Amino acid sequence: MGNCLECLGNFFCRQKNTNVRFSLPAVCFAWQIAMIVLFGVFIRYDGESDVKKWLEHKKTENISSDIENDFYFRYPSFQDVHVMIFVGFGFLMTFLKRYSFGGIGFNFLIAAFGLQWALLMQGWFHSLDPATGKIYIGIESLINADFCCAGSLIAMGALLGKVSPVQLMVVTLFGITLFAVEEYIILDLLHCKDAGGSMVIHAFGGYYGLGISWVLYRPHLHQSKRLNGSVYHSDMFAMIGTLFLWMFWPSFNSAITDHGDGQPRAAINTYLALASSVLTAVAISSLSQKKGKLDMVHIQNATLAGGVAMGTAAEFMITPYGSLIVGFCCGIISTFGYLFVTPFLENTLKLQDTCGVHNLHAVPGMLGGFIGAIVAAAASEEVYGKEGLIHVFDFEGEFANRSVQTQGGFQAAGTCVAIAFGLVGGSLVGLILRLPIWGDPADDNCFDDEVYWEVPEEEEIIPPVLEYNNHMIHKHQDISESNFSVEQS
Amino acid sequence: MGNCLECLGNFFCRQKNTNVRFSLPAVCFAWQIAMIVLFGVFIRYDGESDVKKWLEHKKTENISSDIENDFYFRYPSFQDVHVMIFVGFGFLMTFLKRYSFGGIGFNFLIAAFGLQWALLMQGWFHSLDPATGKIYIGIESLINADFCCAGSLIAMGALLGKVSPVQLMVVTLFGITLFAVEEYIILDLLHCKDAGGSMVIHAFGGYYGLGISWVLYRPHLHQSKRLNGSVYHSDMFAMIGTLFLWMFWPSFNSAITDHGDGQPRAAINTYLALASSVLTAVAISSLSQKKGKLDMVHIQNATLAGGVAMGTAAEFMITPYGSLIVGFCCGIISTFGYLFVTPFLENTLKLQDTCGVHNLHAVPGMLGGFIGAIVAAAASEEVYGKEGLIHVFDFEGEFANRSVQTQGGFQAAGTCVAIAFGLVGGSLVGLILRLPIWGDPADDNCFDDEVYWEVPEEEEIIPPVLEYNNHMIHKHQDISESNFSVEQS
Amino acid sequence: MGNCLECLGNFFCRQKNTNVRFSLPAVCFAWQIAMIVLFGVFIRYDGESDVKKWLEHKKTENISSDIENDFYFRYPSFQDVHVMIFVGFGFLMTFLKRYSFGGIGFNFLIAAFGLQWALLMQGWFHSLDPATGKIYIGIESLINADFCCAGSLIAMGALLGKVSPVQLMVVTLFGITLFAVEEYIILDLLHCKDAGGSMVIHAFGGYYGLGISWVLYRPHLHQSKRLNGSVYHSDMFAMIGTLFLWMFWPSFNSAITDHGDGQPRAAINTYLALASSVLTAVAISSLSQKKGKLDMVHIQNATLAGGVAMGTAAEFMITPYGSLIVGFCCGIISTFGYLFVTPFLENTLKLQDTCGVHNLHAVPGMLGGFIGAIVAAAASEEVYGKEGLIHVFDFEGEFANRSVQTQGGFQAAGTCVAIAFGLVGGSLVGLILRLPIWGDPADDNCFDDEVYWEVPEEEEIIPPVLEYNNHMIHKHQDISESNFSVEQS
């Protein structure tokens, strides 16, 4: 039966070759060997994970306890972020009825691929020691590498089901590279604050994916329409992703904020914004249907908008009710996006966005950037204290004399930089992906795990002898159709 | 076909209107706006998450390291509790074959809804600063808010599939309110200890749900019997819930215990009690079936009874073998409950308890309260040390002269208060829910996601024309074979 | 229809009695009561979880803060390990189409059973206080107990679907016992380092399972071939296991390493090795198929090989690129194992290994042991510092004068001890399991949950009357009813 399908597939899209037997292993091996070499040249343990340096450090700094090691401040948050990247993003992309293997599997592959490159790229831009020419990594580097991957995983959401794993690796390779550059511009040159990455992760990642998807527009994608939807159990798997993202978002936004007050404040703000966006997402979802029924797409996605939008402002003194307001608005905007903007993008702008990253990441990320700008500009010595302002906004060194208003302006500028990088970078990467060498599927073959995975036979057709007897009386042509249909479902 | 179903549904229950298109959004919006206003008036960051206060606090208290911030003591436990509330309780309620969306989705909705109200209610009762009229929240407040939601989520278990989302929000609104009051009476006025909430969470929540369910008795619920059961994969989803509850219960019981020795002791005791209840639940489950086969209902639920029953005593010096004994007994009692008490309640007392919260929460919670009373009364200076007794039982201020025997008496009284609040409060809330305005389903329409969710089409019926052709020609004997094949698969 | 199946089953295997109604409860009860008695005699809280001792300890040691309690160093890692044991191993074993209940349920049972016995066995060997005759347990003991269970759960992977729950309990009882002895020899007598258990957990557990499986060889297992495979959704459930194992492996390998630099270093090394093995596992999987398609078996298992192989060396200064190299090689070796070695073992050595533990645990664990030996032997004062060498390798007391080369030799010897214990112990336990009293299934009845579980009826066949009627008359209008019935289910 698998053969049947293959024949049909070949018949309909003779020009498309989805065989990645050479390209996928080649990219994986070449890449991994390059990583080993570059790590050998550049990457070393930092002072908190190198036994010699840590013992010396404890002596020279007169540190009495090992608990002062940054590991104990950040490791629980790191693990939560790690779960978001692999289980959160991964299962969120399993909602398609026959592309769950691809959703979870390719997410796994490109995140594992990306985080190594991210350690290098972020190291070169942020922490290359000029004296030794080495990059020293610790737990915070791992968190940042995971963050960096998130940008490319978001982009993957827009492309889900329409590209080959090799293309996804190209998306990730360039995505990580662009990320490191825009992050350097935004955080270092513009001196913005963006602990949870509304700008650098979500706005960038969202627009990056949309840019690619726009260039890769498939006019005949409706031929795969039968597979572009969920079934009952695939929606349940997607809820695993949603919930782990939702629960651990406070850790995401607080993972690399300041020790001490910064981490709990970011966690509290994010927790509240998320709770608020659940209620408004449910409200709009119910309002939009004739009988007030809820739509799983909204519950799986729009409930998370509050977390995205708090990525920048979470570490500021936005106040608890401010967080609720942010979640309130973003839950509404995101759900409206799924209802009206995604169809508009597809029909009018020719932009196909499988997971709706426009509504979950791009727009809430952009809003989060501007919210951060406003909250920064409104910061006052009364609320933060003199020392607190310096502490929160890092008004030190060459930035010692920056006012909060100026900071707000730079935050807004940073948001625009992130969007620009996403759109321009995405379009360019999209052009690269149009080369006919990447093994992407034909238009009538999208959203189908059969293309890149050994898919187990269906439960329904197990004892084939019995089935065969049943079908004995059928007409010839019915059999093939019947099997074909089962196979497809 | 969806239309067909709808027509039939309307035909059979013309009097029931399950349209929540107005009521659900109205409640969500009204509620969320109220929350924003109330948070604006009352809620502020506490001294560990406010940058100004924390920097001052460090100076005045001469705190050398940020690691002394309560965040680093409690955040990992908070995240575990958070997972229990959203993934644990959520997936535990997905076991029904066609109510998984409702189980996971409504759990998500009402927990997000409840935790905001919980922050206010618990704040007013426990931490309103009389000087400023503000409530100061930190990580411990978030844990307590999650705990507070747990009470209402437990109640939801008894009602699962039989009520509308609007009704669940009413259940939660009153549930959180009652919780805050009974918690104030038990913890503050009676000065009980109940770190893991055997009394205030489980006994209260369980009896609250039973009280409501008793008032909402549906004499014709058997009309929905075809949907009141699990299928293979829905049982697997429920196991996700079971395992995350089981694994993180040590964090639940230790999340708000004393820094230092209190947290590890509570974790160890809970870990042991849970392990023990797995073995006895399995034993009784196997004993109860003709061929010794295990029943998933018992594995999913009764294995958790040890954690519920250790909610009060976990922070005391109950000893490791004491914990094993508690788990041993509660695993047996809970499994017996599923075998005999639930059917008895339904047939004799007219009390329908979908998830069996009576056996998992109400009874083990009550037992946990009394176990706590006994362990408290048996506490001795020899075991705890003089200082230790004061430390564990907070014998300070007006309670400085309380003896452990008196404490035991108050613990037992607290358990009774929790049960009374649950039963009386539940009955009253049940009466409110009998008003015909809430959009609840008809008796023959329960346990069905079609009522409140846009449910995707089935995998099996995708190419319906082909199905039709197949069935046209079948012979008699083929049928049985065909069914047999389905069975095997 | 269920009856039909049963009849057939009885016909083919009259000699096999799978009724465990007596034996399973008897073992559970006897065991749990024995545990309570032994815990009563031996187990007490350690100094960090006993209120009296902790308060005294703080005074005598002049500890200023409760954060110095080991709980705050290790509890987050403990919870990650706990998730790996119950969700990670559990869901990894749900990949079979009709043995998911058994995979997740028996894993749950024997882990809960094993951890109690592990606390005792490890206590007797490692921490029995000769003065009082007591074992004092704390958070680190819980981590070690979980580790100890891991060995038996790995062995279960080789036996999955072919043994009864009672047999699994016997496997665990002896597995824990053997584990404690080999661990004592390796860690205490040979003074090896093995924080993540490449030797003591993975090599031992893998070969233990293979030894048992070899003795229990079933020549007619092909009769159950129809059930020895996955379906689409069972593969998705298995991915839950894979991902939680993958994500939390850094915690596994760092959970009991030294405070301070040891924990972050072990986490970083493991994180990198795992990322690297994802890429090579994908590469080989794709290479091995005609069209370059990926195989879920490889993605679910071989991606984890890097974590297994870093179990010993993770806490050493293996360097980041060294970790990548280890992952690189083990990803390849493990995938090759699934492709070629498992079929070879089955056909030539008569060794049936359901989950392929040979490729995921036995071989990578053995390699991990030897890698650890090499890295230890290559340790230099230049890299570690004089103090650092003593710190990392515990060159204290009677081992103060051991050279790193000698240490390397002992590490290699330790690996051989682990393998020998596994193979010999496994063969002996296999002989015990051949007694005809354990209720194991017949050869044509393996991999089937029907044997030990009350399995819910299938979705497809729910309203059987309608189905039957439909098929009887085969009229046009009946079809819609048929569809309706499917809809309902």
Short mmCIF file of N, CA and C in Angstrom, two decimals, chain B residues 1 5 8 68 73 80 97 226-227 230-233 235-236 240 243 246-248 250-251 259-261 263-265 269 271 276 279 283 286-287 289-294 296 317-319 321 324-325 328 382 387 450 460-461 468 471 474 476 479 483 487, chain C residues 1 19 21 25 32 36 39-40 45 48-52 54 59 65-66 69 71-72 75 79 82-83 86-87 91 94 98-101 104 113 115-116 142 146 233 237 449-450 452-454 456 459-462 471-472 474 476 479 483-484 486-488:
data_model
loop_
_atom_site.label_atom_id
_atom_site.label_comp_id
_atom_site.label_asym_id
_atom_site.label_seq_id
_atom_site.Cartn_x
_atom_site.Cartn_y
_atom_site.Cartn_z
N MET B 1 -22.63 15.79 8.93
CA MET B 1 -22.93 14.86 10.02
C MET B 1 -23.00 15.56 11.36
N LEU B 5 -26.13 15.41 14.18
CA LEU B 5 -26.03 15.26 15.61
C LEU B 5 -26.73 16.41 16.33
N LEU B 8 -30.48 16.11 16.19
CA LEU B 8 -30.93 15.10 17.14
C LEU B 8 -30.86 15.63 18.55
N GLU B 68 19.68 34.71 49.26
CA GLU B 68 18.77 34.70 50.41
C GLU B 68 17.35 35.10 50.04
N PHE B 73 14.54 29.76 47.44
CA PHE B 73 14.07 28.68 48.32
C PHE B 73 12.84 27.98 47.73
N ASP B 80 6.90 23.13 40.22
CA ASP B 80 6.34 21.79 40.30
C ASP B 80 4.85 21.84 40.63
N LYS B 97 -13.66 9.32 26.95
CA LYS B 97 -13.34 9.12 25.54
C LYS B 97 -13.62 10.34 24.68
N ARG B 226 -23.00 5.79 27.19
CA ARG B 226 -22.08 5.38 26.11
C ARG B 226 -20.81 6.22 26.10
N LEU B 227 -20.89 7.45 26.62
CA LEU B 227 -19.72 8.33 26.60
C LEU B 227 -19.01 8.39 27.94
N SER B 230 -13.67 5.36 29.16
CA SER B 230 -12.43 5.75 28.50
C SER B 230 -12.22 4.95 27.23
N VAL B 231 -11.28 5.36 26.42
CA VAL B 231 -10.73 4.51 25.37
C VAL B 231 -9.23 4.39 25.62
N TYR B 232 -8.59 3.55 24.83
CA TYR B 232 -7.18 3.24 25.09
C TYR B 232 -6.32 4.49 25.19
N HIS B 233 -6.43 5.37 24.20
CA HIS B 233 -5.55 6.53 24.22
C HIS B 233 -5.94 7.57 25.25
N ASP B 235 -7.00 6.92 28.16
CA ASP B 235 -6.39 6.43 29.40
C ASP B 235 -4.90 6.77 29.46
N MET B 236 -4.25 6.74 28.30
CA MET B 236 -2.84 7.10 28.28
C MET B 236 -2.64 8.58 28.59
N ILE B 240 -0.53 10.77 31.94
CA ILE B 240 0.34 11.94 32.03
C ILE B 240 0.00 12.73 33.28
N LEU B 243 1.00 10.77 36.55
CA LEU B 243 2.43 10.71 36.85
C LEU B 243 2.98 12.07 37.28
N TRP B 246 1.88 12.53 40.77
CA TRP B 246 2.60 11.62 41.66
C TRP B 246 4.03 12.09 41.90
N MET B 247 4.72 12.46 40.82
CA MET B 247 6.13 12.83 40.94
C MET B 247 6.33 14.13 41.71
N PHE B 248 5.42 15.08 41.49
CA PHE B 248 5.64 16.40 42.07
C PHE B 248 4.93 16.60 43.40
N PRO B 250 5.71 15.48 46.30
CA PRO B 250 6.65 15.92 47.35
C PRO B 250 6.90 17.43 47.32
N SER B 251 6.89 18.02 46.14
CA SER B 251 7.04 19.47 46.07
C SER B 251 5.79 20.18 46.58
N HIS B 259 11.75 26.92 55.69
CA HIS B 259 13.09 26.81 55.12
C HIS B 259 13.92 25.87 55.99
N GLY B 260 14.93 25.27 55.36
CA GLY B 260 15.84 24.42 56.13
C GLY B 260 15.34 23.01 56.21
N ASP B 261 15.20 22.47 57.42
CA ASP B 261 14.84 21.07 57.56
C ASP B 261 13.42 20.76 57.12
N GLN B 263 11.51 21.60 54.51
CA GLN B 263 11.25 21.21 53.13
C GLN B 263 11.75 19.80 52.80
N PRO B 264 13.00 19.45 53.12
CA PRO B 264 13.39 18.07 52.81
C PRO B 264 12.57 17.03 53.56
N ARG B 265 12.21 17.31 54.83
CA ARG B 265 11.44 16.31 55.57
C ARG B 265 10.09 16.07 54.92
N ASN B 269 8.89 12.42 53.34
CA ASN B 269 7.70 11.74 53.83
C ASN B 269 6.69 11.49 52.72
N TYR B 271 7.24 11.38 49.45
CA TYR B 271 7.82 10.41 48.50
C TYR B 271 7.57 8.98 48.97
N SER B 276 4.40 3.77 48.70
CA SER B 276 3.67 2.72 49.40
C SER B 276 2.26 2.58 48.85
N LEU B 279 1.82 0.38 45.68
CA LEU B 279 1.79 -1.08 45.83
C LEU B 279 0.46 -1.58 46.33
N ALA B 283 -2.30 -3.92 44.39
CA ALA B 283 -2.71 -5.19 45.00
C ALA B 283 -4.23 -5.30 45.04
N SER B 286 -5.85 -5.65 41.55
CA SER B 286 -5.70 -6.99 40.99
C SER B 286 -6.62 -7.99 41.70
N LEU B 287 -6.71 -7.87 43.01
CA LEU B 287 -7.57 -8.77 43.80
C LEU B 287 -9.02 -8.67 43.38
N GLN B 289 -10.48 -8.25 40.51
CA GLN B 289 -10.93 -8.72 39.20
C GLN B 289 -10.78 -10.23 39.10
N LYS B 290 -11.70 -10.82 38.40
CA LYS B 290 -11.75 -12.27 38.28
C LYS B 290 -10.39 -12.88 37.90
N LYS B 291 -9.74 -12.28 36.90
CA LYS B 291 -8.49 -12.84 36.43
C LYS B 291 -7.26 -12.09 36.96
N GLY B 292 -7.47 -11.26 37.95
CA GLY B 292 -6.35 -10.51 38.50
C GLY B 292 -5.88 -9.37 37.63
N LYS B 293 -6.72 -8.96 36.68
CA LYS B 293 -6.32 -7.87 35.80
C LYS B 293 -6.41 -6.52 36.53
N LEU B 294 -5.52 -5.61 36.13
CA LEU B 294 -5.50 -4.29 36.74
C LEU B 294 -6.49 -3.37 36.04
N MET B 296 -7.29 0.53 35.08
CA MET B 296 -6.62 1.81 34.91
C MET B 296 -7.17 2.89 35.86
N MET B 317 7.48 15.23 62.30
CA MET B 317 8.45 14.13 62.40
C MET B 317 7.68 12.81 62.45
N ILE B 318 6.98 12.49 61.35
CA ILE B 318 6.13 11.30 61.36
C ILE B 318 6.96 10.03 61.23
N THR B 319 8.23 10.18 60.92
CA THR B 319 9.20 9.09 60.66
C THR B 319 8.95 8.44 59.29
N TYR B 321 8.97 5.28 58.37
CA TYR B 321 8.07 4.13 58.33
C TYR B 321 6.63 4.55 58.60
N LEU B 324 5.26 5.36 55.32
CA LEU B 324 4.91 4.14 54.56
C LEU B 324 3.58 3.58 55.02
N ILE B 325 3.34 3.61 56.32
CA ILE B 325 2.09 3.07 56.84
C ILE B 325 0.90 3.88 56.33
N PHE B 328 0.32 2.98 52.77
CA PHE B 328 -0.20 1.61 52.74
C PHE B 328 -1.72 1.61 52.94
N GLU B 382 11.61 15.27 73.16
CA GLU B 382 12.71 14.34 72.91
C GLU B 382 13.03 14.23 71.43
N GLU B 387 13.38 23.81 70.99
CA GLU B 387 13.31 24.81 69.92
C GLU B 387 12.56 24.27 68.71
N GLU B 450 -18.74 17.78 21.95
CA GLU B 450 -19.47 18.46 20.88
C GLU B 450 -20.26 19.66 21.39
N GLU B 460 -11.45 8.37 11.06
CA GLU B 460 -12.00 7.19 10.38
C GLU B 460 -12.94 7.55 9.25
N ILE B 461 -13.61 8.70 9.36
CA ILE B 461 -14.67 8.95 8.39
C ILE B 461 -14.23 9.92 7.32
N TYR B 468 -18.96 4.13 2.28
CA TYR B 468 -20.29 3.81 1.78
C TYR B 468 -20.21 2.67 0.78
N HIS B 471 -19.51 -0.76 2.36
CA HIS B 471 -20.58 -1.37 3.15
C HIS B 471 -21.69 -1.90 2.25
N HIS B 474 -21.16 -5.90 1.53
CA HIS B 474 -20.84 -6.87 2.59
C HIS B 474 -21.82 -8.02 2.72
N HIS B 476 -23.04 -11.37 5.32
CA HIS B 476 -23.25 -11.55 6.75
C HIS B 476 -22.01 -11.96 7.50
N ILE B 479 -19.13 -9.63 8.42
CA ILE B 479 -19.26 -8.64 9.47
C ILE B 479 -18.48 -9.04 10.71
N ASN B 483 -15.36 -7.20 12.46
CA ASN B 483 -15.32 -6.69 13.83
C ASN B 483 -14.16 -7.30 14.60
N GLU B 487 -11.15 -5.56 16.73
CA GLU B 487 -10.85 -5.89 18.12
C GLU B 487 -9.36 -6.14 18.34
N MET C 1 -17.08 -10.17 21.59
CA MET C 1 -15.89 -10.31 20.78
C MET C 1 -14.65 -10.52 21.63
N ASN C 19 -3.20 -15.82 35.09
CA ASN C 19 -3.95 -15.25 36.21
C ASN C 19 -2.98 -14.88 37.34
N ARG C 21 -4.07 -13.08 40.00
CA ARG C 21 -4.94 -12.55 41.04
C ARG C 21 -4.45 -12.88 42.44
N PRO C 25 -1.12 -9.53 44.17
CA PRO C 25 -1.42 -8.91 45.47
C PRO C 25 -0.55 -9.47 46.59
N GLN C 32 5.39 -4.84 50.84
CA GLN C 32 5.18 -3.53 51.45
C GLN C 32 5.23 -3.65 52.98
N ILE C 36 7.82 -1.80 55.61
CA ILE C 36 7.43 -1.00 56.78
C ILE C 36 8.23 -1.46 57.99
N PHE C 39 11.96 -0.46 57.50
CA PHE C 39 12.12 1.00 57.67
C PHE C 39 12.00 1.36 59.15
N GLY C 40 11.07 0.69 59.81
CA GLY C 40 10.91 0.97 61.24
C GLY C 40 12.18 0.68 62.02
N TYR C 45 15.52 10.04 59.59
CA TYR C 45 15.89 11.25 58.86
C TYR C 45 17.36 11.58 59.08
N GLU C 48 19.87 16.84 57.93
CA GLU C 48 19.34 18.01 57.24
C GLU C 48 17.82 17.98 57.11
N SER C 49 17.21 16.87 57.49
CA SER C 49 15.76 16.83 57.42
C SER C 49 15.14 16.52 58.80
N ASP C 50 15.98 16.41 59.81
CA ASP C 50 15.50 16.21 61.18
C ASP C 50 15.56 17.56 61.90
N VAL C 51 14.44 17.99 62.41
CA VAL C 51 14.39 19.37 62.93
C VAL C 51 15.38 19.59 64.09
N LYS C 52 15.46 18.61 64.98
CA LYS C 52 16.34 18.77 66.13
C LYS C 52 17.79 18.84 65.69
N TRP C 54 19.05 19.52 62.69
CA TRP C 54 19.37 20.65 61.82
C TRP C 54 19.59 21.92 62.64
N LYS C 59 23.76 25.62 64.71
CA LYS C 59 24.47 26.27 65.82
C LYS C 59 25.93 25.85 65.87
N SER C 65 22.66 30.50 57.19
CA SER C 65 21.44 30.50 56.39
C SER C 65 20.95 29.09 56.10
N ASP C 66 19.63 28.96 56.07
CA ASP C 66 19.03 27.67 55.72
C ASP C 66 19.35 27.25 54.29
N ASN C 69 21.38 24.17 53.44
CA ASN C 69 20.83 22.81 53.49
C ASN C 69 20.96 22.15 52.11
N PHE C 71 19.22 20.30 50.54
CA PHE C 71 17.97 20.35 49.78
C PHE C 71 18.05 21.37 48.67
N TYR C 72 18.61 22.55 48.96
CA TYR C 72 18.61 23.63 47.97
C TYR C 72 19.67 23.42 46.89
N TYR C 75 17.58 19.51 45.24
CA TYR C 75 16.18 19.16 45.02
C TYR C 75 15.72 19.36 43.58
N GLN C 79 14.12 16.31 41.34
CA GLN C 79 12.82 16.27 40.65
C GLN C 79 12.98 15.93 39.18
N HIS C 82 13.53 12.27 39.00
CA HIS C 82 12.26 11.61 39.30
C HIS C 82 11.37 11.58 38.04
N VAL C 83 11.35 12.69 37.32
CA VAL C 83 10.57 12.74 36.07
C VAL C 83 11.14 11.76 35.06
N PHE C 86 9.95 8.09 36.06
CA PHE C 86 8.54 7.73 35.95
C PHE C 86 7.92 8.13 34.61
N VAL C 87 8.20 9.34 34.14
CA VAL C 87 7.66 9.76 32.85
C VAL C 87 8.61 9.37 31.71
N PHE C 91 7.08 6.46 29.62
CA PHE C 91 6.51 6.71 28.30
C PHE C 91 7.38 6.16 27.18
N THR C 94 5.99 2.97 26.01
CA THR C 94 4.60 2.88 25.54
C THR C 94 4.50 2.77 24.03
N ARG C 98 -0.30 -2.11 21.46
CA ARG C 98 -1.27 -2.59 22.45
C ARG C 98 -0.59 -2.98 23.75
N TYR C 99 0.50 -2.34 24.09
CA TYR C 99 1.13 -2.64 25.38
C TYR C 99 1.50 -1.35 26.11
N SER C 100 0.80 -0.28 25.79
CA SER C 100 1.10 1.00 26.43
C SER C 100 0.73 0.99 27.91
N PHE C 101 -0.38 0.35 28.25
CA PHE C 101 -0.76 0.27 29.66
C PHE C 101 0.33 -0.47 30.44
N ILE C 104 3.69 1.74 30.72
CA ILE C 104 3.67 2.84 31.68
C ILE C 104 3.30 2.34 33.08
N PHE C 113 8.10 0.22 43.84
CA PHE C 113 8.51 -0.97 44.61
C PHE C 113 10.02 -0.93 44.86
N LEU C 115 12.25 1.59 44.71
CA LEU C 115 12.94 2.69 45.40
C LEU C 115 12.98 2.48 46.91
N GLN C 116 11.99 1.78 47.44
CA GLN C 116 12.01 1.52 48.87
C GLN C 116 13.12 0.53 49.22
N LEU C 142 17.35 9.91 48.18
CA LEU C 142 16.23 9.72 47.25
C LEU C 142 16.73 9.66 45.80
N ASP C 146 16.36 6.50 43.23
CA ASP C 146 15.85 6.59 41.86
C ASP C 146 16.85 6.01 40.87
N HIS C 233 -0.08 6.96 17.10
CA HIS C 233 -0.19 7.66 18.38
C HIS C 233 0.70 7.06 19.45
N PHE C 237 3.32 8.99 22.00
CA PHE C 237 3.46 8.87 23.45
C PHE C 237 4.90 8.55 23.82
N ASP C 449 -1.93 -5.98 26.15
CA ASP C 449 -2.44 -5.51 27.43
C ASP C 449 -3.64 -6.30 27.92
N GLU C 450 -4.34 -6.98 27.01
CA GLU C 450 -5.51 -7.76 27.41
C GLU C 450 -5.17 -8.75 28.52
N TYR C 452 -3.10 -8.56 31.20
CA TYR C 452 -2.99 -8.10 32.60
C TYR C 452 -3.81 -6.86 32.91
N TRP C 453 -4.56 -6.36 31.94
CA TRP C 453 -5.29 -5.11 32.15
C TRP C 453 -6.72 -5.23 31.68
N GLU C 454 -7.60 -4.54 32.38
CA GLU C 454 -8.94 -4.33 31.87
C GLU C 454 -8.85 -3.26 30.78
N PRO C 456 -10.25 -0.91 27.88
CA PRO C 456 -11.57 -0.38 27.46
C PRO C 456 -11.88 -0.82 26.04
N GLU C 459 -12.90 2.41 20.42
CA GLU C 459 -13.75 3.48 19.92
C GLU C 459 -14.62 3.03 18.77
N GLU C 460 -14.01 2.29 17.85
CA GLU C 460 -14.69 2.00 16.58
C GLU C 460 -15.95 1.16 16.76
N ILE C 461 -15.94 0.32 17.79
CA ILE C 461 -17.04 -0.65 17.83
C ILE C 461 -18.07 -0.29 18.88
N ILE C 462 -18.13 0.97 19.25
CA ILE C 462 -18.96 1.23 20.41
C ILE C 462 -20.43 0.85 20.24
N HIS C 471 -25.28 -3.25 8.91
CA HIS C 471 -24.71 -4.18 7.96
C HIS C 471 -25.75 -5.16 7.46
N MET C 472 -26.76 -5.38 8.31
CA MET C 472 -27.79 -6.36 7.96
C MET C 472 -28.56 -5.95 6.72
N HIS C 474 -28.11 -2.90 4.78
CA HIS C 474 -27.38 -2.16 3.76
C HIS C 474 -28.27 -1.34 2.85
N HIS C 476 -29.50 2.57 1.76
CA HIS C 476 -28.90 3.88 1.60
C HIS C 476 -28.91 4.70 2.87
N ILE C 479 -26.51 4.21 5.97
CA ILE C 479 -25.14 4.71 5.99
C ILE C 479 -24.99 5.90 6.92
N ASN C 483 -22.41 6.37 10.03
CA ASN C 483 -21.49 7.47 10.26
C ASN C 483 -21.79 8.15 11.58
N PHE C 484 -23.08 8.26 11.83
CA PHE C 484 -23.51 8.87 13.08
C PHE C 484 -22.91 8.12 14.27
N VAL C 486 -20.22 6.37 14.38
CA VAL C 486 -18.80 6.65 14.48
C VAL C 486 -18.58 8.01 15.13
N GLU C 487 -19.39 8.93 14.68
CA GLU C 487 -19.33 10.29 15.22
C GLU C 487 -19.47 10.29 16.74
N GLN C 488 -20.44 9.51 17.19
CA GLN C 488 -20.72 9.48 18.62
C GLN C 488 -19.56 8.91 19.42
#
